[in-house]
PDB file of C-alpha atoms in Angstrom:
ATOM      1  CA  LEU A   1     112.873 111.210  94.129  1.00  0.00           C
ATOM      2  CA  ALA A   2     108.789 110.788  93.809  1.00  0.00           C
ATOM      3  CA  SER A   3     107.220 111.204  90.073  1.00  0.00           C
ATOM      4  CA  ALA A   4     104.096 110.522  87.744  1.00  0.00           C
ATOM      5  CA  SER A   5     105.883 110.076  84.837  1.00  0.00           C
ATOM      6  CA  ALA A   6     106.980 106.839  82.948  1.00  0.00           C
ATOM      7  CA  SER A   7     110.423 107.505  82.210  1.00  0.00           C
ATOM      8  CA  ALA A   8     111.875 109.551  84.883  1.00  0.00           C
ATOM      9  CA  LYS A   9     113.621 106.897  86.110  1.00  0.00           C
ATOM     10  CA  ASP A  10     115.636 106.621  82.597  1.00  0.00           C
ATOM     11  CA  VAL A  11     116.232 110.586  82.110  1.00  0.00           C
ATOM     12  CA  LEU A  12     117.762 110.005  85.359  1.00  0.00           C
ATOM     13  CA  ARG A  13     120.205 107.018  83.988  1.00  0.00           C
ATOM     14  CA  SER A  14     120.322 109.560  81.072  1.00  0.00           C
ATOM     15  CA  THR A  15     121.348 112.754  82.713  1.00  0.00           C
ATOM     16  CA  GLY A  16     123.835 110.826  84.740  1.00  0.00           C
ATOM     17  CA  ILE A  17     121.691 111.286  88.360  1.00  0.00           C
ATOM     18  CA  GLU A  18     119.932 108.188  89.785  1.00  0.00           C
ATOM     19  CA  GLY A  19     123.042 107.527  91.430  1.00  0.00           C
ATOM     20  CA  TYR A  20     122.437 110.623  93.456  1.00  0.00           C
ATOM     21  CA  PHE A  21     119.047 109.194  94.658  1.00  0.00           C
ATOM     22  CA  ASP A  22     118.155 106.040  97.190  1.00  0.00           C
ATOM     23  CA  ALA A  23     114.657 105.790  96.918  1.00  0.00           C
ATOM     24  CA  ILE A  24     112.811 106.575  93.451  1.00  0.00           C
ATOM     25  CA  VAL A  25     108.820 106.371  92.606  1.00  0.00           C
ATOM     26  CA  ASP A  26     107.960 106.647  90.009  1.00  0.00           C
ATOM     27  CA  GLY A  27     104.751 106.500  87.259  1.00  0.00           C
ATOM     28  CA  THR A  28     105.115 102.277  86.712  1.00  0.00           C
ATOM     29  CA  ASP A  29     104.893 101.542  89.851  1.00  0.00           C
ATOM     30  CA  GLY A  30     101.936 101.561  90.710  1.00  0.00           C
ATOM     31  CA  SER A  31     100.961 104.847  93.325  1.00  0.00           C
ATOM     32  CA  GLU A  32      97.356 106.960  92.099  1.00  0.00           C
ATOM     33  CA  PRO A  33      98.376 110.186  90.241  1.00  0.00           C
ATOM     34  CA  LYS A  34      99.003 113.484  92.298  1.00  0.00           C
ATOM     35  CA  PRO A  35      97.257 115.078  94.391  1.00  0.00           C
ATOM     36  CA  SER A  36      97.361 110.895  95.457  1.00  0.00           C
ATOM     37  CA  PRO A  37      99.606 111.082  98.850  1.00  0.00           C
ATOM     38  CA  ASN A  38     100.244 106.967  97.574  1.00  0.00           C
ATOM     39  CA  ILE A  39     103.119 108.439  95.841  1.00  0.00           C
ATOM     40  CA  PHE A  40     104.761 110.479  98.811  1.00  0.00           C
ATOM     41  CA  LEU A  41     104.488 108.035 101.233  1.00  0.00           C
ATOM     42  CA  ARG A  42     105.795 105.373  98.810  1.00  0.00           C
ATOM     43  CA  ALA A  43     109.137 106.412  98.698  1.00  0.00           C
ATOM     44  CA  ALA A  44     109.006 107.891 102.647  1.00  0.00           C
ATOM     45  CA  ARG A  45     108.567 103.971 103.154  1.00  0.00           C
ATOM     46  CA  LYS A  46     111.387 103.004 100.625  1.00  0.00           C
ATOM     47  CA  LEU A  47     113.337 105.429 102.536  1.00  0.00           C
ATOM     48  CA  GLY A  48     112.095 104.826 105.853  1.00  0.00           C
ATOM     49  CA  ALA A  49     111.111 107.796 106.620  1.00  0.00           C
ATOM     50  CA  ALA A  50     108.259 108.987 108.446  1.00  0.00           C
ATOM     51  CA  SER A  51     105.755 111.259 106.662  1.00  0.00           C
ATOM     52  CA  SER A  52     106.783 113.952 109.508  1.00  0.00           C
ATOM     53  CA  ALA A  53     110.627 114.011 108.354  1.00  0.00           C
ATOM     54  CA  SER A  54     109.785 114.262 104.837  1.00  0.00           C
ATOM     55  CA  VAL A  55     109.958 117.883 102.742  1.00  0.00           C
ATOM     56  CA  VAL A  56     108.408 117.678  99.854  1.00  0.00           C
ATOM     57  CA  PHE A  57     109.563 120.133  96.935  1.00  0.00           C
ATOM     58  CA  GLU A  58     107.335 120.324  93.803  1.00  0.00           C
ATOM     59  CA  ASP A  59     106.599 122.270  91.571  1.00  0.00           C
ATOM     60  CA  ALA A  60     103.041 121.996  91.108  1.00  0.00           C
ATOM     61  CA  ALA A  61      99.839 123.186  92.573  1.00  0.00           C
ATOM     62  CA  ALA A  62      98.889 118.532  92.661  1.00  0.00           C
ATOM     63  CA  GLY A  63     102.139 118.043  94.040  1.00  0.00           C
ATOM     64  CA  ILE A  64     101.863 120.221  96.863  1.00  0.00           C
ATOM     65  CA  ALA A  65      98.099 119.058  97.714  1.00  0.00           C
ATOM     66  CA  GLY A  66      99.681 115.394  97.843  1.00  0.00           C
ATOM     67  CA  ALA A  67     102.635 116.350 100.606  1.00  0.00           C
ATOM     68  CA  LYS A  68     100.335 117.841 103.083  1.00  0.00           C
ATOM     69  CA  ALA A  69      98.229 114.879 102.436  1.00  0.00           C
ATOM     70  CA  ALA A  70     100.694 112.792 103.307  1.00  0.00           C
ATOM     71  CA  GLY A  71     101.511 114.803 106.581  1.00  0.00           C
ATOM     72  CA  MET A  72     104.649 116.379 104.690  1.00  0.00           C
ATOM     73  CA  LEU A  73     105.862 119.562 104.583  1.00  0.00           C
ATOM     74  CA  ALA A  74     106.432 120.528 100.923  1.00  0.00           C
ATOM     75  CA  VAL A  75     107.970 123.319  99.668  1.00  0.00           C
ATOM     76  CA  GLY A  76     106.660 125.104  96.214  1.00  0.00           C
ATOM     77  CA  ILE A  77     109.106 125.764  93.312  1.00  0.00           C
ATOM     78  CA  GLY A  78     107.985 128.170  91.104  1.00  0.00           C
ATOM     79  CA  ARG A  79     105.175 131.389  91.419  1.00  0.00           C
ATOM     80  CA  PRO A  80     103.281 131.850  95.562  1.00  0.00           C
ATOM     81  CA  GLU A  81      99.967 132.364  93.341  1.00  0.00           C
ATOM     82  CA  LEU A  82     100.059 128.393  92.267  1.00  0.00           C
ATOM     83  CA  LEU A  83     101.365 127.074  95.412  1.00  0.00           C
ATOM     84  CA  GLY A  84      99.745 129.430  98.096  1.00  0.00           C
ATOM     85  CA  ALA A  85      99.183 125.700  99.672  1.00  0.00           C
ATOM     86  CA  ALA A  86     102.592 124.786 100.393  1.00  0.00           C
ATOM     87  CA  ASP A  87     104.298 125.811 103.454  1.00  0.00           C
ATOM     88  CA  LEU A  88     107.115 127.461 102.242  1.00  0.00           C
ATOM     89  CA  VAL A  89     107.313 128.513  97.728  1.00  0.00           C
ATOM     90  CA  MET A  90     111.116 130.093  96.474  1.00  0.00           C
ATOM     91  CA  PRO A  91     111.453 130.841  93.167  1.00  0.00           C
ATOM     92  CA  GLY A  92     114.156 127.985  92.774  1.00  0.00           C
ATOM     93  CA  PHE A  93     117.246 126.492  93.992  1.00  0.00           C
ATOM     94  CA  ALA A  94     119.169 128.866  91.863  1.00  0.00           C
ATOM     95  CA  GLY A  95     121.796 130.750  94.762  1.00  0.00           C
ATOM     96  CA  LEU A  96     121.144 128.840  97.699  1.00  0.00           C
ATOM     97  CA  ASP A  97     123.523 126.407  99.287  1.00  0.00           C
ATOM     98  CA  ALA A  98     122.442 123.369 101.914  1.00  0.00           C
ATOM     99  CA  ALA A  99     122.815 125.278 104.729  1.00  0.00           C
ATOM    100  CA  GLU A 100     120.744 127.303 104.053  1.00  0.00           C
ATOM    101  CA  LEU A 101     118.045 125.755 102.469  1.00  0.00           C
ATOM    102  CA  LEU A 102     118.296 123.480 105.971  1.00  0.00           C
ATOM    103  CA  ASN A 103     118.072 126.138 107.473  1.00  0.00           C
ATOM    104  CA  MET A 104     114.614 127.698 106.315  1.00  0.00           C
ATOM    105  CA  ILE A 105     112.987 124.089 106.374  1.00  0.00           C
ATOM    106  CA  ASP A 106     114.506 123.919 109.739  1.00  0.00           C
ATOM    107  CA  ALA A 107     112.094 127.644 110.385  1.00  0.00           C
ATOM    108  CA  LEU A 108     109.220 125.663 109.676  1.00  0.00           C
TER     109      LEU A 108
END
């Protein structure tokens, strides 16, 4: 998870899903705000992943710009007219299974 929010870890903890994330970078980690790519680069480093092998799911244009600046694939979640710079834009995850999502990303 790469979030500019200083409370991201608290939100994940309070919802009981913190354990699903192998790396969490949030607003308390000293990263510049999006569209800077630093938060995404820091998350990839924590995971030991190359930027070129990373996919960012983002709901804001600034985040899409940051992901692209980091050399990562960007999947916009929301309206295409707002997230048009993304490699792929989808309205959400409802009704989508993991295999279908991976196939969509592989097609990029």
